[in-house]
Amino acid sequence: MSALDALTSALRCLPGVGVKSAQRMAYHLMQHDRNGALQLAQALQVATQQVRHCTLCHTFTEDEVCATCADPQRNRSQLCVVETPADQAALERTGAYKGRYFVLMGKLSPLDGIGPKDIGLQKLFDRIAVDGEDAVSELILATNFTAEGEATAHVIAQALKGRGVHVTRLARGVPVGSELEYVDLGTIAHALVDRR
Amino acid sequence: MSALDALTSALRCLPGVGVKSAQRMAYHLMQHDRNGALQLAQALQVATQQVRHCTLCHTFTEDEVCATCADPQRNRSQLCVVETPADQAALERTGAYKGRYFVLMGKLSPLDGIGPKDIGLQKLFDRIAVDGEDAVSELILATNFTAEGEATAHVIAQALKGRGVHVTRLARGVPVGSELEYVDLGTIAHALVDRR
Ligand SMILES: [Zn+2]
Ligand SMILES: [Zn+2]
């Protein structure tokens, strides 16, 4: 296989990139942006080596514990469950939440074979079980308002019944069927205040 | 900048990849496909190091001269001008052409500031000027049937007037406004036979 074919084939590991797009990308890099190609190669290697998961909230970080979890100003008794770091970032941009997070890094999706074990639910339940100053008194379910996000929220809420934690859900100010990361700040902020 | 942000930013060197897509790609690679990320890094480095241009036809190759130009079975007196290696591949798949190619690696696009110097037209004219056994008697213009492709074909045809080479254009069997790489084989083969 030629180096160009190998590159085209390797580019297909990117989500949403088919044969034609991969070929266009490979041609573009070789013809117009070899410097960008080398920077991308470098960034891929560094990230693969250094990015890991926060031991507390499961999001991406380069340290043992992420900056949000390490921040002493955050309310330790509130835990907000989101699907992805992008969703967490959307919530952070509202400035309306001062608690901590748990990032599922996915959602339940039975049709794709993604069950509770694949999205770290046990890790979440272990986190809820912690006593002492890190004890969680309120869990805010901020999974997306899609079928899978709702199912994920439902499964978590059911599993935590009688565990002494107050489980709330973002208010339906968020348009049904949409994904948090594309929702405007005001709507998200409102939904946070009206959580049920 | 974190390693993840650096990766997201580096992914934007890929054509058609905006901020949101880059972030999704970075998350996907870190969460689900670190092996793919490392393979892509490797492929980018190898390709950047090894891919260069054929000294005869200007297409990508890892050698001095590409396999098509080096093939003694190809008719040396016919030269087919295409915009990209993908277009050349589309013509090759028809099996209807046995001459050689010249790959412009672009097209004239005055609005984007892409002029004759940016797409190697001088190199093409030098190629046409060669005498002896590599002399070209027919030049087939197979640029795309888009506004820019037509303009490119027109400029080349004008420049070669009175240079003793027979200049033809793919027949309009190819639907106007479309790009060669997406056209079915039969249409391309027909257009080759009917070239004018
Ligand atoms: Zn954390
Ligand atoms: Zn060649």
mmCIF file of C-alpha atoms and ligand atoms in Angstrom:
data_model
loop_
_atom_site.group_PDB
_atom_site.id
_atom_site.type_symbol
_atom_site.label_atom_id
_atom_site.label_comp_id
_atom_site.label_asym_id
_atom_site.label_seq_id
_atom_site.Cartn_x
_atom_site.Cartn_y
_atom_site.Cartn_z
ATOM 1 C CA MET A 1 0.000 0.000 0.000
ATOM 2 C CA SER A 2 1.354 3.433 -0.900
ATOM 3 C CA ALA A 3 1.935 6.039 1.807
ATOM 4 C CA LEU A 4 -0.954 8.045 0.383
ATOM 5 C CA ASP A 5 -3.326 5.065 0.465
ATOM 6 C CA ALA A 6 -2.199 4.299 4.021
ATOM 7 C CA LEU A 7 -2.981 7.875 5.031
ATOM 8 C CA THR A 8 -6.394 7.774 3.341
ATOM 9 C CA SER A 9 -7.172 4.546 5.127
ATOM 10 C CA ALA A 10 -5.949 5.848 8.519
ATOM 11 C CA LEU A 11 -8.103 8.984 8.208
ATOM 12 C CA ARG A 12 -11.192 6.778 8.203
ATOM 13 C CA CYS A 13 -10.749 6.253 11.965
ATOM 14 C CA LEU A 14 -12.264 9.733 12.286
ATOM 15 C CA PRO A 15 -16.035 9.671 12.907
ATOM 16 C CA GLY A 16 -18.095 10.742 9.893
ATOM 17 C CA VAL A 17 -15.207 10.407 7.438
ATOM 18 C CA GLY A 18 -15.921 8.064 4.505
ATOM 19 C CA VAL A 19 -13.708 6.969 1.618
ATOM 20 C CA LYS A 20 -14.224 10.099 -0.499
ATOM 21 C CA SER A 21 -13.697 12.550 2.365
ATOM 22 C CA ALA A 22 -10.614 10.673 3.535
ATOM 23 C CA GLN A 23 -9.138 10.873 0.031
ATOM 24 C CA ARG A 24 -9.866 14.589 -0.206
ATOM 25 C CA MET A 25 -8.296 15.157 3.198
ATOM 26 C CA ALA A 26 -5.171 13.196 2.260
ATOM 27 C CA TYR A 27 -4.774 15.091 -1.044
ATOM 28 C CA HIS A 28 -5.353 18.412 0.683
ATOM 29 C CA LEU A 29 -2.741 17.748 3.364
ATOM 30 C CA MET A 30 -0.127 16.534 0.880
ATOM 31 C CA GLN A 31 -0.778 19.338 -1.603
ATOM 32 C CA HIS A 32 -1.442 22.325 0.646
ATOM 33 C CA ASP A 33 -0.666 21.670 4.300
ATOM 34 C CA ARG A 34 2.183 19.307 5.131
ATOM 35 C CA ASN A 35 3.005 21.436 8.126
ATOM 36 C CA GLY A 36 -0.549 20.974 9.414
ATOM 37 C CA ALA A 37 -0.217 17.220 8.820
ATOM 38 C CA LEU A 38 2.911 17.064 10.958
ATOM 39 C CA GLN A 39 1.323 19.149 13.707
ATOM 40 C CA LEU A 40 -1.686 16.842 13.692
ATOM 41 C CA ALA A 41 0.576 13.772 13.927
ATOM 42 C CA GLN A 42 2.325 15.340 16.910
ATOM 43 C CA ALA A 43 -0.942 16.343 18.620
ATOM 44 C CA LEU A 44 -2.336 12.829 18.162
ATOM 45 C CA GLN A 45 0.726 11.289 19.788
ATOM 46 C CA VAL A 46 0.826 13.712 22.718
ATOM 47 C CA ALA A 47 -2.911 13.385 23.396
ATOM 48 C CA THR A 48 -2.846 9.595 23.200
ATOM 49 C CA GLN A 49 -0.003 9.577 25.698
ATOM 50 C CA GLN A 50 -1.254 12.199 28.138
ATOM 51 C CA VAL A 51 -5.044 12.308 28.137
ATOM 52 C CA ARG A 52 -6.680 10.122 30.781
ATOM 53 C CA HIS A 53 -9.840 10.116 32.886
ATOM 54 C CA CYS A 54 -10.386 12.110 36.077
ATOM 55 C CA THR A 55 -10.597 9.610 38.942
ATOM 56 C CA LEU A 56 -13.515 11.530 40.448
ATOM 57 C CA CYS A 57 -15.724 12.654 37.570
ATOM 58 C CA HIS A 58 -14.460 10.514 34.681
ATOM 59 C CA THR A 59 -13.942 13.422 32.269
ATOM 60 C CA PHE A 60 -10.762 13.851 30.216
ATOM 61 C CA THR A 61 -7.790 15.333 32.045
ATOM 62 C CA GLU A 62 -4.029 15.127 32.060
ATOM 63 C CA ASP A 63 -3.898 14.926 35.846
ATOM 64 C CA GLU A 64 -5.131 12.518 38.510
ATOM 65 C CA VAL A 65 -8.095 14.823 39.187
ATOM 66 C CA CYS A 66 -9.489 17.411 36.754
ATOM 67 C CA ALA A 67 -9.462 21.172 37.410
ATOM 68 C CA THR A 68 -13.203 21.290 38.146
ATOM 69 C CA CYS A 69 -13.060 18.487 40.715
ATOM 70 C CA ALA A 70 -9.941 20.029 42.284
ATOM 71 C CA ASP A 71 -11.570 23.459 42.654
ATOM 72 C CA PRO A 72 -12.293 24.037 46.394
ATOM 73 C CA GLN A 73 -14.939 26.647 45.489
ATOM 74 C CA ARG A 74 -17.275 24.038 43.966
ATOM 75 C CA ASN A 75 -20.201 22.742 46.012
ATOM 76 C CA ARG A 76 -19.261 19.154 46.867
ATOM 77 C CA SER A 77 -22.772 18.028 47.760
ATOM 78 C CA GLN A 78 -24.192 18.548 44.247
ATOM 79 C CA LEU A 79 -23.311 16.235 41.386
ATOM 80 C CA CYS A 80 -24.463 16.909 37.832
ATOM 81 C CA VAL A 81 -24.504 13.928 35.458
ATOM 82 C CA VAL A 82 -23.781 14.730 31.801
ATOM 83 C CA GLU A 83 -23.109 12.581 28.743
ATOM 84 C CA THR A 84 -19.984 14.255 27.387
ATOM 85 C CA PRO A 85 -17.314 16.880 28.182
ATOM 86 C CA ALA A 86 -18.986 19.084 25.527
ATOM 87 C CA ASP A 87 -22.247 18.972 27.496
ATOM 88 C CA GLN A 88 -20.345 19.809 30.676
ATOM 89 C CA ALA A 89 -18.734 22.770 28.907
ATOM 90 C CA ALA A 90 -22.184 23.973 27.788
ATOM 91 C CA LEU A 91 -23.400 23.919 31.406
ATOM 92 C CA GLU A 92 -20.247 25.671 32.626
ATOM 93 C CA ARG A 93 -20.741 28.483 30.124
ATOM 94 C CA THR A 94 -24.078 29.372 31.762
ATOM 95 C CA GLY A 95 -22.313 30.124 35.052
ATOM 96 C CA ALA A 96 -25.505 28.895 36.750
ATOM 97 C CA TYR A 97 -24.071 25.778 38.369
ATOM 98 C CA LYS A 98 -21.416 25.644 41.077
ATOM 99 C CA GLY A 99 -21.470 21.966 41.999
ATOM 100 C CA ARG A 100 -19.423 19.079 40.635
ATOM 101 C CA TYR A 101 -19.955 16.806 37.635
ATOM 102 C CA PHE A 102 -19.945 13.201 36.633
ATOM 103 C CA VAL A 103 -19.290 12.672 32.935
ATOM 104 C CA LEU A 104 -20.726 9.404 31.602
ATOM 105 C CA MET A 105 -18.680 9.574 28.381
ATOM 106 C CA GLY A 106 -21.636 8.089 26.559
ATOM 107 C CA LYS A 107 -25.256 7.144 26.981
ATOM 108 C CA LEU A 108 -27.265 3.962 27.197
ATOM 109 C CA SER A 109 -28.046 2.783 23.699
ATOM 110 C CA PRO A 110 -29.416 -0.754 23.662
ATOM 111 C CA LEU A 111 -29.735 -0.756 19.863
ATOM 112 C CA ASP A 112 -25.980 -0.125 19.546
ATOM 113 C CA GLY A 113 -25.215 -2.619 22.295
ATOM 114 C CA ILE A 114 -24.170 0.093 24.768
ATOM 115 C CA GLY A 115 -25.291 -0.982 28.231
ATOM 116 C CA PRO A 116 -24.690 0.229 31.813
ATOM 117 C CA LYS A 117 -21.184 -1.262 31.917
ATOM 118 C CA ASP A 118 -20.062 0.683 28.847
ATOM 119 C CA ILE A 119 -20.821 4.123 30.299
ATOM 120 C CA GLY A 120 -19.340 3.799 33.765
ATOM 121 C CA LEU A 121 -22.615 3.694 35.702
ATOM 122 C CA GLN A 122 -21.024 1.564 38.418
ATOM 123 C CA LYS A 123 -18.374 4.236 38.881
ATOM 124 C CA LEU A 124 -21.173 6.768 39.297
ATOM 125 C CA PHE A 125 -22.945 4.572 41.886
ATOM 126 C CA ASP A 126 -19.648 4.149 43.759
ATOM 127 C CA ARG A 127 -19.231 7.910 43.735
ATOM 128 C CA ILE A 128 -22.740 8.358 45.189
ATOM 129 C CA ALA A 129 -21.953 5.856 47.946
ATOM 130 C CA VAL A 130 -19.043 7.980 49.233
ATOM 131 C CA ASP A 131 -19.599 9.346 52.752
ATOM 132 C CA GLY A 132 -17.908 12.212 54.599
ATOM 133 C CA GLU A 133 -17.178 15.650 53.138
ATOM 134 C CA ASP A 134 -17.484 14.383 49.535
ATOM 135 C CA ALA A 135 -20.951 12.947 50.207
ATOM 136 C CA VAL A 136 -23.507 13.797 47.499
ATOM 137 C CA SER A 137 -26.904 15.040 48.643
ATOM 138 C CA GLU A 138 -28.323 16.064 45.233
ATOM 139 C CA LEU A 139 -27.822 14.425 41.883
ATOM 140 C CA ILE A 140 -28.866 16.512 38.863
ATOM 141 C CA LEU A 141 -29.537 14.457 35.736
ATOM 142 C CA ALA A 142 -28.418 16.559 32.771
ATOM 143 C CA THR A 143 -28.288 13.893 30.095
ATOM 144 C CA ASN A 144 -29.605 14.993 26.721
ATOM 145 C CA PHE A 145 -33.326 15.188 26.035
ATOM 146 C CA THR A 146 -33.121 12.521 23.360
ATOM 147 C CA ALA A 147 -34.609 9.026 23.634
ATOM 148 C CA GLU A 148 -31.245 7.612 24.761
ATOM 149 C CA GLY A 149 -30.517 10.477 27.145
ATOM 150 C CA GLU A 150 -33.952 10.115 28.759
ATOM 151 C CA ALA A 151 -33.509 6.349 29.066
ATOM 152 C CA THR A 152 -30.112 6.886 30.675
ATOM 153 C CA ALA A 153 -31.585 9.386 33.147
ATOM 154 C CA HIS A 154 -34.417 6.986 33.922
ATOM 155 C CA VAL A 155 -32.096 4.041 34.608
ATOM 156 C CA ILE A 156 -29.929 6.155 36.931
ATOM 157 C CA ALA A 157 -32.935 7.544 38.796
ATOM 158 C CA GLN A 158 -34.372 4.058 39.272
ATOM 159 C CA ALA A 159 -31.075 2.638 40.503
ATOM 160 C CA LEU A 160 -30.679 5.409 43.093
ATOM 161 C CA LYS A 161 -34.136 5.056 44.654
ATOM 162 C CA GLY A 162 -33.879 4.710 48.425
ATOM 163 C CA ARG A 163 -30.150 5.548 48.395
ATOM 164 C CA GLY A 164 -30.731 8.791 50.313
ATOM 165 C CA VAL A 165 -29.787 11.102 47.446
ATOM 166 C CA HIS A 166 -32.173 13.678 46.040
ATOM 167 C CA VAL A 167 -32.355 13.047 42.290
ATOM 168 C CA THR A 168 -33.465 15.922 40.028
ATOM 169 C CA ARG A 169 -33.689 16.365 36.272
ATOM 170 C CA LEU A 170 -33.029 19.516 34.221
ATOM 171 C CA ALA A 171 -36.355 21.256 33.583
ATOM 172 C CA ARG A 172 -37.955 20.821 30.186
ATOM 173 C CA GLY A 173 -36.997 24.323 29.240
ATOM 174 C CA VAL A 174 -34.569 22.470 27.013
ATOM 175 C CA PRO A 175 -36.345 21.680 23.722
ATOM 176 C CA VAL A 176 -37.159 17.975 23.501
ATOM 177 C CA GLY A 177 -35.116 16.095 20.901
ATOM 178 C CA SER A 178 -32.195 18.517 20.971
ATOM 179 C CA GLU A 179 -28.663 18.099 22.276
ATOM 180 C CA LEU A 180 -27.342 20.297 25.088
ATOM 181 C CA GLU A 181 -24.240 21.443 23.307
ATOM 182 C CA TYR A 182 -26.331 23.204 20.661
ATOM 183 C CA VAL A 183 -28.782 24.887 23.049
ATOM 184 C CA ASP A 184 -28.486 28.606 23.876
ATOM 185 C CA LEU A 185 -27.155 29.617 27.297
ATOM 186 C CA GLY A 186 -30.379 31.250 28.508
ATOM 187 C CA THR A 187 -32.430 28.123 27.952
ATOM 188 C CA ILE A 188 -29.908 25.967 29.768
ATOM 189 C CA ALA A 189 -29.676 28.425 32.677
ATOM 190 C CA HIS A 190 -33.455 28.501 32.983
ATOM 191 C CA ALA A 191 -33.671 24.723 32.884
ATOM 192 C CA LEU A 192 -31.103 24.546 35.688
ATOM 193 C CA VAL A 193 -33.121 26.856 37.948
ATOM 194 C CA ASP A 194 -36.343 24.935 37.235
ATOM 195 C CA ARG A 195 -34.878 21.488 37.724
ATOM 196 C CA ARG A 196 -37.404 19.058 39.089
ATOM 197 C CA MET B 1 -3.373 24.594 26.091
ATOM 198 C CA SER B 2 -4.313 21.061 27.144
ATOM 199 C CA ALA B 3 -3.332 18.097 24.993
ATOM 200 C CA LEU B 4 -7.001 17.616 24.127
ATOM 201 C CA ASP B 5 -7.431 21.252 23.061
ATOM 202 C CA ALA B 6 -4.229 21.014 21.016
ATOM 203 C CA LEU B 7 -5.598 17.936 19.263
ATOM 204 C CA THR B 8 -8.949 19.614 18.594
ATOM 205 C CA SER B 9 -7.151 22.611 17.161
ATOM 206 C CA ALA B 10 -4.800 20.476 15.022
ATOM 207 C CA LEU B 11 -7.736 18.527 13.551
ATOM 208 C CA ARG B 12 -9.003 21.767 12.023
ATOM 209 C CA CYS B 13 -6.274 21.538 9.379
ATOM 210 C CA LEU B 14 -8.538 18.939 7.744
ATOM 211 C CA PRO B 15 -10.779 20.411 5.020
ATOM 212 C CA GLY B 16 -14.427 20.683 6.042
ATOM 213 C CA VAL B 17 -13.740 20.177 9.751
ATOM 214 C CA GLY B 18 -15.033 23.000 11.965
ATOM 215 C CA VAL B 19 -14.759 23.520 15.732
ATOM 216 C CA LYS B 20 -17.624 21.192 16.662
ATOM 217 C CA SER B 21 -16.536 18.348 14.372
ATOM 218 C CA ALA B 22 -12.938 18.665 15.537
ATOM 219 C CA GLN B 23 -14.055 18.374 19.156
ATOM 220 C CA ARG B 24 -16.202 15.341 18.411
ATOM 221 C CA MET B 25 -13.308 13.715 16.551
ATOM 222 C CA ALA B 26 -10.891 14.378 19.421
ATOM 223 C CA TYR B 27 -13.334 12.968 22.006
ATOM 224 C CA HIS B 28 -14.038 9.949 19.841
ATOM 225 C CA LEU B 29 -10.354 9.133 19.353
ATOM 226 C CA MET B 30 -9.514 9.540 23.041
ATOM 227 C CA GLN B 31 -12.568 7.617 24.239
ATOM 228 C CA HIS B 32 -12.864 4.844 21.665
ATOM 229 C CA ASP B 33 -9.901 4.613 19.307
ATOM 230 C CA ARG B 34 -6.470 5.501 20.664
ATOM 231 C CA ASN B 35 -4.972 2.822 18.480
ATOM 232 C CA GLY B 36 -6.510 4.490 15.411
ATOM 233 C CA ALA B 37 -5.124 7.824 16.606
ATOM 234 C CA LEU B 38 -1.599 6.420 16.794
ATOM 235 C CA GLN B 39 -1.923 4.786 13.371
ATOM 236 C CA LEU B 40 -3.114 8.075 11.917
ATOM 237 C CA ALA B 41 -0.181 9.916 13.498
ATOM 238 C CA GLN B 42 2.193 7.396 11.955
ATOM 239 C CA ALA B 43 0.538 7.556 8.507
ATOM 240 C CA LEU B 44 0.689 11.368 8.542
ATOM 241 C CA GLN B 45 4.404 11.306 9.280
ATOM 242 C CA VAL B 46 5.248 8.671 6.683
ATOM 243 C CA ALA B 47 3.174 10.351 3.970
ATOM 244 C CA THR B 48 4.598 13.802 4.702
ATOM 245 C CA GLN B 49 8.079 12.331 4.410
ATOM 246 C CA GLN B 50 7.609 10.123 1.366
ATOM 247 C CA VAL B 51 4.923 11.542 -0.910
ATOM 248 C CA ARG B 52 6.218 13.818 -3.653
ATOM 249 C CA HIS B 53 5.265 14.800 -7.211
ATOM 250 C CA CYS B 54 5.968 12.767 -10.354
ATOM 251 C CA THR B 55 8.504 14.734 -12.386
ATOM 252 C CA LEU B 56 6.587 13.943 -15.588
ATOM 253 C CA CYS B 57 2.887 14.223 -14.763
ATOM 254 C CA HIS B 58 2.937 16.040 -11.428
ATOM 255 C CA THR B 59 0.706 13.532 -9.603
ATOM 256 C CA PHE B 60 1.557 12.141 -6.154
ATOM 257 C CA THR B 61 4.118 9.363 -6.072
ATOM 258 C CA GLU B 62 6.840 8.044 -3.802
ATOM 259 C CA ASP B 63 9.254 7.657 -6.710
ATOM 260 C CA GLU B 64 10.927 9.966 -9.225
ATOM 261 C CA VAL B 65 8.333 8.973 -11.839
ATOM 262 C CA CYS B 66 4.876 7.514 -11.090
ATOM 263 C CA ALA B 67 3.782 4.007 -12.126
ATOM 264 C CA THR B 68 1.552 5.299 -14.953
ATOM 265 C CA CYS B 69 4.306 7.420 -16.515
ATOM 266 C CA ALA B 70 6.815 4.566 -16.124
ATOM 267 C CA ASP B 71 4.509 2.059 -17.865
ATOM 268 C CA PRO B 72 5.981 1.301 -21.345
ATOM 269 C CA GLN B 73 2.536 0.130 -22.538
ATOM 270 C CA ARG B 74 1.054 3.624 -22.332
ATOM 271 C CA ASN B 75 0.728 5.683 -25.516
ATOM 272 C CA ARG B 76 3.339 8.441 -25.143
ATOM 273 C CA SER B 77 1.850 10.749 -27.775
ATOM 274 C CA GLN B 78 -1.430 11.335 -25.893
ATOM 275 C CA LEU B 79 -1.594 13.486 -22.796
ATOM 276 C CA CYS B 80 -4.767 13.820 -20.759
ATOM 277 C CA VAL B 81 -5.013 16.870 -18.476
ATOM 278 C CA VAL B 82 -6.981 16.365 -15.247
ATOM 279 C CA GLU B 83 -7.459 18.458 -12.131
ATOM 280 C CA THR B 84 -6.751 15.873 -9.432
ATOM 281 C CA PRO B 85 -5.461 12.319 -8.866
ATOM 282 C CA ALA B 86 -9.090 11.366 -8.040
ATOM 283 C CA ASP B 87 -10.155 12.490 -11.530
ATOM 284 C CA GLN B 88 -7.276 10.538 -13.048
ATOM 285 C CA ALA B 89 -8.377 7.461 -11.095
ATOM 286 C CA ALA B 90 -11.938 7.912 -12.419
ATOM 287 C CA LEU B 91 -10.639 7.937 -16.010
ATOM 288 C CA GLU B 92 -8.403 4.933 -15.351
ATOM 289 C CA ARG B 93 -11.359 2.931 -14.043
ATOM 290 C CA THR B 94 -13.071 3.216 -17.445
ATOM 291 C CA GLY B 95 -10.177 1.371 -19.120
ATOM 292 C CA ALA B 96 -10.925 3.536 -22.187
ATOM 293 C CA TYR B 97 -7.728 5.564 -22.184
ATOM 294 C CA LYS B 98 -4.212 4.245 -22.752
ATOM 295 C CA GLY B 99 -2.215 7.460 -22.995
ATOM 296 C CA ARG B 100 -0.455 9.437 -20.309
ATOM 297 C CA TYR B 101 -1.685 12.117 -17.910
ATOM 298 C CA PHE B 102 -0.825 15.519 -16.608
ATOM 299 C CA VAL B 103 -2.344 16.253 -13.204
ATOM 300 C CA LEU B 104 -2.826 19.969 -12.543
ATOM 301 C CA MET B 105 -3.385 19.453 -8.802
ATOM 302 C CA GLY B 106 -5.928 22.230 -8.920
ATOM 303 C CA LYS B 107 -7.826 24.508 -11.266
ATOM 304 C CA LEU B 108 -7.814 28.157 -12.184
ATOM 305 C CA SER B 109 -9.970 30.023 -9.703
ATOM 306 C CA PRO B 110 -9.501 33.787 -10.003
ATOM 307 C CA LEU B 111 -11.992 34.436 -7.174
ATOM 308 C CA ASP B 112 -9.808 32.418 -4.789
ATOM 309 C CA GLY B 113 -6.621 33.977 -6.155
ATOM 310 C CA ILE B 114 -5.548 30.752 -7.896
ATOM 311 C CA GLY B 115 -3.834 31.679 -11.153
ATOM 312 C CA PRO B 116 -1.783 29.841 -13.816
ATOM 313 C CA LYS B 117 1.326 29.759 -11.614
ATOM 314 C CA ASP B 118 -0.493 27.977 -8.777
ATOM 315 C CA ILE B 119 -1.556 24.970 -10.839
ATOM 316 C CA GLY B 120 1.672 24.186 -12.669
ATOM 317 C CA LEU B 121 0.562 25.319 -16.139
ATOM 318 C CA GLN B 122 4.144 26.240 -17.048
ATOM 319 C CA LYS B 123 5.191 22.703 -16.209
ATOM 320 C CA LEU B 124 2.463 21.461 -18.565
ATOM 321 C CA PHE B 125 3.638 23.784 -21.357
ATOM 322 C CA ASP B 126 7.232 22.614 -20.834
ATOM 323 C CA ARG B 127 5.986 19.034 -21.075
ATOM 324 C CA ILE B 128 4.225 19.830 -24.385
ATOM 325 C CA ALA B 129 7.424 21.387 -25.746
ATOM 326 C CA VAL B 130 9.373 18.124 -25.348
ATOM 327 C CA ASP B 131 10.530 16.612 -28.661
ATOM 328 C CA GLY B 132 11.647 13.081 -29.515
ATOM 329 C CA GLU B 133 9.934 9.888 -28.374
ATOM 330 C CA ASP B 134 8.081 11.667 -25.541
ATOM 331 C CA ALA B 135 6.614 14.265 -27.922
ATOM 332 C CA VAL B 136 2.900 14.899 -27.412
ATOM 333 C CA SER B 137 0.680 14.985 -30.515
ATOM 334 C CA GLU B 138 -2.727 15.107 -28.795
ATOM 335 C CA LEU B 139 -3.713 16.853 -25.607
ATOM 336 C CA ILE B 140 -7.074 15.797 -24.112
ATOM 337 C CA LEU B 141 -8.579 18.360 -21.752
ATOM 338 C CA ALA B 142 -10.399 16.427 -19.023
ATOM 339 C CA THR B 143 -10.813 19.164 -16.459
ATOM 340 C CA ASN B 144 -14.182 19.165 -14.702
ATOM 341 C CA PHE B 145 -17.253 20.577 -16.400
ATOM 342 C CA THR B 146 -17.620 23.272 -13.778
ATOM 343 C CA ALA B 147 -17.102 26.993 -14.387
ATOM 344 C CA GLU B 148 -13.522 26.781 -13.107
ATOM 345 C CA GLY B 149 -12.732 23.557 -14.958
ATOM 346 C CA GLU B 150 -14.038 25.033 -18.220
ATOM 347 C CA ALA B 151 -12.031 28.218 -17.672
ATOM 348 C CA THR B 152 -8.921 26.150 -17.026
ATOM 349 C CA ALA B 153 -9.485 24.128 -20.209
ATOM 350 C CA HIS B 154 -10.049 27.338 -22.171
ATOM 351 C CA VAL B 155 -6.830 28.968 -20.918
ATOM 352 C CA ILE B 156 -4.796 25.861 -21.774
ATOM 353 C CA ALA B 157 -6.355 25.548 -25.240
ATOM 354 C CA GLN B 158 -5.669 29.220 -25.975
ATOM 355 C CA ALA B 159 -2.065 28.995 -24.804
ATOM 356 C CA LEU B 160 -1.378 25.972 -27.005
ATOM 357 C CA LYS B 161 -2.727 27.470 -30.238
ATOM 358 C CA GLY B 162 -0.168 27.148 -33.025
ATOM 359 C CA ARG B 163 2.079 24.907 -30.904
ATOM 360 C CA GLY B 164 1.526 21.923 -33.218
ATOM 361 C CA VAL B 165 -0.459 19.878 -30.731
ATOM 362 C CA HIS B 166 -4.008 18.691 -31.368
ATOM 363 C CA VAL B 167 -6.111 19.868 -28.419
ATOM 364 C CA THR B 168 -9.378 18.025 -27.675
ATOM 365 C CA ARG B 169 -11.944 18.212 -24.888
ATOM 366 C CA LEU B 170 -13.963 15.408 -23.307
ATOM 367 C CA ALA B 171 -17.371 15.261 -24.993
ATOM 368 C CA ARG B 172 -20.292 16.754 -23.146
ATOM 369 C CA GLY B 173 -21.593 13.326 -22.297
ATOM 370 C CA VAL B 174 -20.443 14.356 -18.849
ATOM 371 C CA PRO B 175 -23.329 16.200 -17.184
ATOM 372 C CA VAL B 176 -22.561 19.920 -16.972
ATOM 373 C CA GLY B 177 -21.873 21.173 -13.457
ATOM 374 C CA SER B 178 -20.753 17.800 -12.121
ATOM 375 C CA GLU B 179 -17.357 16.562 -10.992
ATOM 376 C CA LEU B 180 -15.651 13.660 -12.741
ATOM 377 C CA GLU B 181 -14.985 11.618 -9.656
ATOM 378 C CA TYR B 182 -18.734 11.244 -9.042
ATOM 379 C CA VAL B 183 -19.706 10.373 -12.632
ATOM 380 C CA ASP B 184 -20.498 6.775 -13.621
ATOM 381 C CA LEU B 185 -17.951 4.850 -15.694
ATOM 382 C CA GLY B 186 -20.108 4.482 -18.808
ATOM 383 C CA THR B 187 -20.651 8.218 -19.139
ATOM 384 C CA ILE B 188 -16.938 8.921 -18.764
ATOM 385 C CA ALA B 189 -16.015 6.207 -21.276
ATOM 386 C CA HIS B 190 -18.519 7.616 -23.789
ATOM 387 C CA ALA B 191 -17.212 11.125 -23.299
ATOM 388 C CA LEU B 192 -13.687 9.870 -23.982
ATOM 389 C CA VAL B 193 -14.698 8.281 -27.301
ATOM 390 C CA ASP B 194 -16.605 11.410 -28.376
ATOM 391 C CA ARG B 195 -13.906 13.870 -27.413
ATOM 392 C CA ARG B 196 -13.899 16.876 -29.688
HETATM 393 ZN ZN ZN C 1 -13.031 15.569 37.566
HETATM 394 ZN ZN ZN C 2 3.622 10.502 -13.616
#
